[in-house]
Amino acid sequence: MPGGGQEPGSYYVGVDVGTGSVRAALVDQRGVLLAFADQPINQWEPQFNHHEQSSEDIWAACGVVTKNLRETCWDKAGHFFDLPDFLSWKATGVTARSLCSLVCKWTYSAEKGWDDSFWKLIGLEDFVADNYSKIGNQVLPPGASLGNGLTPEAARDLGLPAGIAVAASLIDAHAGGLGVIGADVRGHGLACEGQPVTSRLAVICGTSSCHMGISKDPIFVPGVWGPYFSAMVPGFWLNEGGQSVTGKLIDHVVRGHAAFPELQAKATARCQSVYAYLNSHLDLIKKARPVGFLTVDLHVWPDFHGNRSPLADLTLKGMVTGLKLSQDLDDLAILYLATVQAIAFGTRLIIEALEAAGHSLSTLFLCGGLSKNPLFVQMHADITGMPVVLSQEVESVLVGAAILGACASGDFASVQEAMSRMSKVGKVVFPRLEDKRYYDKKYQVFLRLVEHQKEYAAIMKGD
């Protein structure tokens, strides 16, 4: 019977003999089709408008489809890869897995290895067979060299020399963290200068956001993933917080507003992005006040797609309070600002959870698409009260991936050495500490919003 955790029970085979093929399906007691197979059958036309078929051929086709149902895209699979490990295999022919992929996504323990009881619990005990050959029995830290490097076939596909070193991979967000968190910050007046790398928090912000904090010893943080050993920086434990939608949320709010067509037309006329135009428009309407003060009466809770960290509640919804009847460009710009602030308040909430559990953080290192938006960066500095370091190279995920290759090539003795040499500070954005009291008040409102949402849900669920 097919793998994939099917509960024990009866299964039924339906066979359909058609004009051109025999089809068969495996169906469970709920009527759910679990597997499908088909096989063409022969037809002869001995003379015009006369058609013949062979009953023996039809019977043989029935045998083919029913056998194929028993041997499924599951029994035939030789290996199950996470995407980074699949790409490494295609490049080198080596089936070794990255510790990052297995620890963060596959419940692998860097200390104990695979847990047989877990696979049995979820009905995938066949993964345990043959010394875990299908899911990986050789696990390497990120940056380790794989096999003999690039195979001749992969070299032809990629236009690179055969045999060059290929590194054990990282998940994309983790590569971004690696690309920024180890930068040499001397001379920038930062609190993290001369402090352990554990005082830094990497925030990879794009469609969604990941918050990567590392520690020498394992720290368990409620609502935050991890700790994972050597999953990003070898020798350090990783905690991974996150926000389900950030860039996607900003797009949703801006593009769904009634004034968006006007915004788009004006931005196009100036050869600007809509966000560059919104940022300049906010500077026009702020008057003598700091731009962040425009949202004094407008507050957003940003979990339009549930909360990943630190509340870990997928049932939470987005909230906006302070709306008016007007829907002009000013209203759109201020709602955009309030949304950006809400995302930054979400980062502050994650930081507080990390610090309450034992992390000691002083500096944010931002990368990803949203880090190109100066308003997004400044709001994160102002609302968290921490300076924000931006990388000299905007594409920090690619720099992180290249750091792995540099380490695999043997040009650096360790990933940490490669990080310190290849990661460069581009710009530092400091918080406007004079605005701290305002943002502390908005943060109190931010926390009240989610408490009120929970109260409303309790009322509606009550008798």
XYZ file of C-alpha atoms in Angstrom:
463
model
C 0.000 0.000 0.000
C 1.180 3.598 -0.554
C 3.356 5.290 2.032
C 2.660 8.755 3.363
C 1.054 7.910 6.674
C -2.205 6.291 5.545
C -4.153 4.832 8.440
C -4.709 1.064 8.300
C -7.983 0.068 6.669
C -9.512 -1.344 3.512
C -8.615 -0.077 0.057
C -10.418 -0.696 -3.229
C -9.258 -0.850 -6.835
C -11.458 0.532 -9.605
C -10.615 -0.474 -13.191
C -11.974 1.299 -16.277
C -11.395 -0.246 -19.720
C -11.859 2.456 -22.331
C -11.391 2.555 -26.073
C -7.799 3.717 -25.957
C -6.526 2.757 -22.489
C -7.091 0.899 -19.253
C -7.169 3.077 -16.150
C -7.090 2.068 -12.504
C -7.354 3.898 -9.196
C -6.765 2.992 -5.568
C -9.557 4.421 -3.383
C -9.955 4.388 0.390
C -13.120 3.978 2.467
C -13.756 7.728 2.383
C -13.810 7.707 -1.407
C -10.455 9.500 -1.674
C -8.379 8.554 -4.722
C -4.921 7.651 -3.412
C -3.165 6.460 -6.568
C -3.796 6.369 -10.314
C -2.312 4.466 -13.263
C -3.121 4.066 -16.942
C -1.887 1.923 -19.826
C -2.641 2.284 -23.561
C -4.279 -0.646 -25.367
C -3.738 -1.595 -28.988
C -6.234 -1.020 -31.807
C -6.188 -2.428 -35.335
C -8.018 -1.299 -38.450
C -7.847 -4.237 -40.898
C -9.908 -2.307 -43.416
C -11.656 1.051 -43.571
C -14.247 1.522 -40.812
C -13.442 -1.870 -39.222
C -11.804 -1.794 -35.753
C -10.441 -4.671 -33.688
C -8.959 -5.017 -30.203
C -7.366 -7.953 -28.382
C -8.945 -9.252 -25.179
C -5.535 -10.690 -24.228
C -3.964 -7.266 -24.703
C -6.680 -5.670 -22.577
C -6.127 -8.240 -19.809
C -2.379 -7.618 -19.913
C -3.000 -3.863 -19.608
C -5.200 -4.512 -16.570
C -2.270 -6.308 -14.995
C 0.081 -3.428 -15.732
C -2.129 -0.759 -14.116
C -2.948 -2.755 -10.999
C 0.751 -3.542 -10.463
C 1.580 0.107 -10.937
C -0.930 1.006 -8.205
C 0.918 -1.179 -5.760
C 4.290 0.253 -6.744
C 3.661 4.096 -6.390
C 5.840 8.082 -7.078
C 6.583 6.854 -3.388
C 8.085 3.187 -3.738
C 10.066 4.161 -6.815
C 11.660 7.208 -5.180
C 15.354 6.704 -4.522
C 15.900 9.813 -2.431
C 13.876 12.537 -0.740
C 15.660 15.902 -0.780
C 15.005 19.359 0.489
C 15.626 21.739 -2.412
C 19.146 22.933 -1.370
C 20.285 19.313 -1.012
C 18.706 18.375 -4.346
C 20.697 21.131 -6.050
C 23.908 19.991 -4.341
C 23.238 16.431 -5.545
C 22.628 17.612 -9.089
C 25.903 19.554 -8.965
C 28.091 16.828 -7.449
C 26.295 13.492 -7.532
C 26.760 13.351 -3.747
C 23.698 12.466 -1.655
C 25.063 14.029 1.550
C 22.607 16.398 3.199
C 23.214 19.815 4.729
C 22.858 19.979 8.485
C 20.899 23.230 7.982
C 18.129 21.621 5.918
C 17.782 18.528 8.073
C 17.870 20.272 11.454
C 15.555 23.159 10.519
C 13.035 21.257 8.378
C 13.411 17.495 8.875
C 13.520 17.076 12.704
C 17.113 15.836 12.579
C 19.185 16.314 15.730
C 22.789 17.431 15.288
C 23.639 15.503 18.451
C 21.460 12.380 18.203
C 20.705 12.011 14.502
C 17.357 10.694 13.254
C 14.566 9.804 15.671
C 13.055 6.467 14.566
C 10.042 6.883 16.843
C 8.963 10.060 15.023
C 8.883 8.402 11.606
C 6.930 5.462 13.024
C 4.485 7.806 14.752
C 3.558 9.528 11.480
C 3.489 6.338 9.400
C 6.744 6.851 7.496
C 8.781 4.107 9.115
C 10.056 3.043 5.683
C 12.390 6.055 5.905
C 14.280 4.209 8.634
C 15.100 1.292 6.319
C 18.566 0.774 4.852
C 20.222 3.144 7.311
C 18.062 6.140 6.271
C 19.399 5.955 2.715
C 16.355 7.719 1.252
C 16.537 10.762 3.560
C 20.256 10.972 4.239
C 22.821 9.097 6.269
C 25.716 11.471 5.604
C 25.123 14.927 7.081
C 27.606 17.781 6.644
C 27.846 21.275 8.154
C 27.252 24.271 5.856
C 30.388 25.111 3.905
C 31.813 21.585 3.915
C 33.177 20.470 0.536
C 31.047 17.898 -1.309
C 32.720 14.968 -3.030
C 34.999 15.814 -5.938
C 33.222 19.052 -6.714
C 31.240 19.867 -9.841
C 30.644 16.863 -12.098
C 31.433 17.147 -15.841
C 27.726 16.976 -16.674
C 26.816 19.719 -14.168
C 29.792 21.780 -15.344
C 28.422 21.690 -18.904
C 24.964 22.721 -17.693
C 26.294 25.617 -15.601
C 29.128 26.764 -17.843
C 31.732 26.273 -15.117
C 34.914 24.179 -14.866
C 34.503 20.580 -13.735
C 35.890 19.803 -10.308
C 35.484 23.219 -8.686
C 34.458 23.008 -5.046
C 30.764 22.811 -4.147
C 29.696 23.521 -0.563
C 27.064 21.917 1.631
C 24.201 24.384 1.371
C 22.065 26.681 3.495
C 18.378 27.598 3.347
C 18.085 30.998 1.610
C 17.229 33.045 4.707
C 20.051 31.400 6.627
C 22.462 32.290 3.831
C 21.291 35.890 4.160
C 22.018 35.801 7.877
C 25.463 34.371 7.197
C 26.091 37.117 4.655
C 25.535 39.987 7.105
C 25.941 38.889 10.707
C 29.730 38.502 10.725
C 30.708 41.874 9.227
C 33.634 43.807 10.699
C 31.959 46.816 12.381
C 35.045 48.610 13.680
C 34.879 52.377 13.393
C 31.096 52.713 13.154
C 30.365 53.502 16.815
C 28.254 50.394 17.366
C 27.642 48.706 20.718
C 28.355 45.318 19.157
C 31.952 46.312 18.321
C 34.259 44.148 20.403
C 31.274 42.087 21.578
C 30.524 38.463 20.647
C 28.659 37.857 17.406
C 25.799 36.631 19.610
C 24.909 40.282 20.313
C 23.723 40.646 16.700
C 20.317 39.818 15.221
C 20.079 39.226 11.476
C 16.710 40.144 9.949
C 16.110 38.856 6.430
C 13.114 40.808 5.208
C 11.327 40.221 1.927
C 7.892 38.722 1.228
C 8.096 37.444 4.798
C 10.784 38.045 7.407
C 13.134 35.819 9.406
C 14.923 36.896 12.584
C 18.147 34.941 13.173
C 19.805 35.020 16.590
C 22.739 32.789 17.556
C 24.123 31.665 20.916
C 26.988 29.571 22.264
C 24.608 27.476 24.357
C 21.087 26.328 23.476
C 18.332 28.795 24.383
C 14.697 27.745 24.189
C 12.431 30.671 23.292
C 8.635 30.185 23.450
C 7.102 30.792 20.026
C 10.483 30.936 18.263
C 11.923 28.031 16.283
C 15.035 26.248 17.500
C 17.515 26.093 19.017
C 19.248 24.385 16.066
C 22.942 23.533 16.387
C 25.239 24.681 13.547
C 22.245 25.409 11.312
C 23.619 28.793 10.190
C 26.999 29.550 11.779
C 28.959 26.368 12.586
C 29.462 25.870 16.303
C 26.594 28.182 17.320
C 22.971 27.466 18.194
C 20.342 29.225 16.066
C 16.960 30.613 17.100
C 14.738 31.609 14.194
C 11.846 33.991 14.689
C 9.697 35.168 11.841
C 6.772 37.163 10.499
C 4.496 35.374 8.032
C 3.905 38.387 5.784
C 5.886 41.626 5.627
C 6.648 42.754 2.072
C 3.539 40.898 0.957
C 1.491 42.750 3.579
C 2.776 46.156 2.486
C 1.900 45.326 -1.129
C -1.541 44.099 -0.057
C -2.330 47.286 1.864
C -0.996 49.697 -0.758
C -2.341 48.002 -3.895
C -5.758 47.414 -2.364
C -6.324 51.088 -1.495
C -8.698 53.241 -3.542
C -5.935 55.785 -4.190
C -3.491 53.243 -5.635
C -4.226 54.068 -9.327
C -3.434 57.726 -8.616
C -0.266 56.723 -6.762
C 0.833 54.465 -9.596
C 0.297 57.162 -12.216
C 2.212 59.803 -10.257
C 5.087 57.433 -9.452
C 5.353 56.427 -13.111
C 5.419 60.060 -14.186
C 8.403 60.628 -11.895
C 10.104 57.360 -12.896
C 9.928 56.230 -9.256
C 8.721 53.102 -7.532
C 5.417 53.515 -5.713
C 7.268 53.165 -2.406
C 9.844 55.830 -3.208
C 6.953 58.122 -4.133
C 5.094 57.307 -0.904
C 8.209 58.029 1.162
C 8.644 61.445 -0.496
C 4.913 62.158 -0.109
C 5.128 61.432 3.622
C 7.967 63.944 3.886
C 5.705 66.534 2.234
C 2.738 66.048 4.560
C 4.579 65.610 7.861
C 5.088 69.366 8.253
C 7.249 70.140 11.283
C 6.718 66.789 13.009
C 8.826 63.635 12.632
C 7.263 61.479 9.914
C 6.405 58.669 12.340
C 4.055 60.961 14.265
C 1.595 60.981 11.357
C 0.120 57.721 12.713
C -0.772 59.010 16.160
C -4.423 58.001 15.585
C -3.871 55.060 13.211
C -2.707 51.668 14.458
C -2.208 48.319 12.709
C -1.816 44.757 13.955
C 0.053 43.086 11.054
C -0.892 39.392 11.329
C -3.044 39.241 8.191
C -1.710 35.699 7.705
C -1.450 34.526 11.315
C 1.419 35.008 13.756
C 4.562 32.933 13.437
C 6.631 34.448 16.263
C 6.485 34.829 19.135
C 2.761 34.101 19.608
C 2.752 31.124 17.206
C -0.975 31.539 16.526
C -2.151 30.950 12.968
C -5.707 32.015 13.874
C -4.763 35.664 14.450
C -5.992 38.213 11.931
C -4.937 41.687 10.866
C -6.415 44.759 12.569
C -6.600 48.455 11.681
C -8.037 51.092 13.991
C -8.417 54.803 13.210
C -9.847 54.734 9.679
C -11.725 57.711 8.194
C -14.111 58.180 5.273
C -11.493 59.878 3.112
C -9.479 57.665 0.738
C -7.064 60.087 -0.874
C -3.320 59.797 -1.409
C -2.562 61.230 2.037
C -4.646 58.483 3.646
C -2.863 55.802 1.606
C 0.567 57.166 2.561
C -0.297 57.237 6.265
C -1.790 53.715 6.183
C 1.388 52.534 4.438
C 3.455 54.156 7.200
C 1.321 52.557 9.925
C 1.781 49.149 8.276
C 5.557 49.539 8.132
C 5.535 50.577 11.792
C 3.419 47.548 12.712
C 5.966 45.232 11.111
C 8.720 46.943 13.113
C 6.682 46.567 16.310
C 6.416 42.860 15.470
C 10.213 42.712 15.307
C 10.374 44.456 18.692
C 8.038 41.805 20.127
C 10.300 39.040 18.798
C 13.394 40.745 20.228
C 11.748 40.995 23.646
C 10.919 37.262 23.547
C 14.513 36.404 22.598
C 15.962 38.591 25.353
C 13.538 37.319 27.974
C 14.750 33.785 27.251
C 18.446 34.664 27.552
C 19.694 36.344 24.368
C 21.511 39.673 24.752
C 21.069 41.750 21.593
C 22.305 45.237 20.715
C 22.351 45.595 16.923
C 20.139 44.658 13.960
C 21.665 43.526 10.661
C 19.066 43.853 7.872
C 19.104 42.378 4.398
C 16.566 41.439 1.748
C 14.304 43.514 -0.474
C 12.713 45.584 2.302
C 16.129 46.668 3.569
C 16.354 48.812 0.405
C 13.447 50.931 1.690
C 14.869 53.736 3.910
C 11.545 54.242 5.701
C 11.362 50.543 6.623
C 14.933 50.668 7.954
C 14.475 53.882 9.955
C 11.244 52.633 11.538
C 13.009 49.448 12.651
C 15.768 51.521 14.243
C 13.359 53.949 15.943
C 10.892 51.339 17.189
C 13.420 48.769 18.469
C 15.808 51.432 19.795
C 18.696 49.600 18.096
C 21.037 50.716 15.318
C 20.522 48.965 11.996
C 23.508 47.795 9.940
C 23.033 47.466 6.178
C 25.459 45.418 4.139
C 27.696 47.000 1.520
C 26.377 44.391 -0.914
C 22.587 44.490 -1.115
C 22.298 40.833 -2.191
C 23.389 39.374 1.140
C 21.844 35.954 0.465
C 24.155 35.587 -2.527
C 27.146 36.766 -0.484
C 26.258 34.167 2.159
C 26.112 31.443 -0.483
C 29.480 32.589 -1.853
C 30.943 32.452 1.675
C 30.049 28.761 1.746
C 31.827 28.227 -1.573
C 34.884 30.129 -0.339
C 35.012 27.899 2.712
C 34.567 24.699 0.652
C 37.411 25.776 -1.650
C 39.839 25.823 1.268
C 40.634 29.524 0.868
C 39.457 30.162 4.433
C 40.016 28.026 7.492
C 36.445 28.407 8.750
C 33.060 29.883 7.916
C 33.622 32.465 10.662
C 36.845 33.652 9.012
C 35.157 33.873 5.617
C 32.254 35.840 7.168
C 34.535 38.430 8.737
C 36.508 38.900 5.512
C 33.671 38.873 2.972
C 30.847 40.668 4.836
C 31.163 44.468 4.669
C 29.228 47.242 6.398
C 27.604 49.580 3.897
C 25.556 51.941 6.065
C 24.502 52.292 9.681
C 21.123 53.811 10.601
C 20.788 54.955 14.202
C 17.491 55.334 16.095
C 16.030 58.761 16.768
C 16.081 58.404 20.545
C 14.150 61.664 20.974
C 11.107 59.868 19.550
C 11.326 56.945 21.992
C 8.411 58.015 24.204
C 6.069 58.242 21.203
C 6.943 54.773 19.977
C 6.701 53.300 23.470
C 3.103 54.560 23.597
C 2.307 53.157 20.168
C 3.822 49.850 21.259
C 1.427 49.737 24.205
C -1.450 50.190 21.755
C 0.070 47.504 19.513
C 0.028 44.970 22.354
C -3.511 45.959 23.335
C -4.734 45.263 19.800
C -3.912 41.562 19.970
C -5.311 41.255 23.484
C -8.561 42.828 22.293
C -8.668 40.483 19.311
C -8.390 37.510 21.655
C -11.140 38.954 23.844
C -13.418 39.380 20.823
C -12.786 35.770 19.768
C -13.598 34.562 23.292
C -16.850 36.519 23.305
C -17.939 35.040 19.970
C -17.078 31.515 21.092
C -18.965 31.882 24.373
C -22.503 30.710 25.061
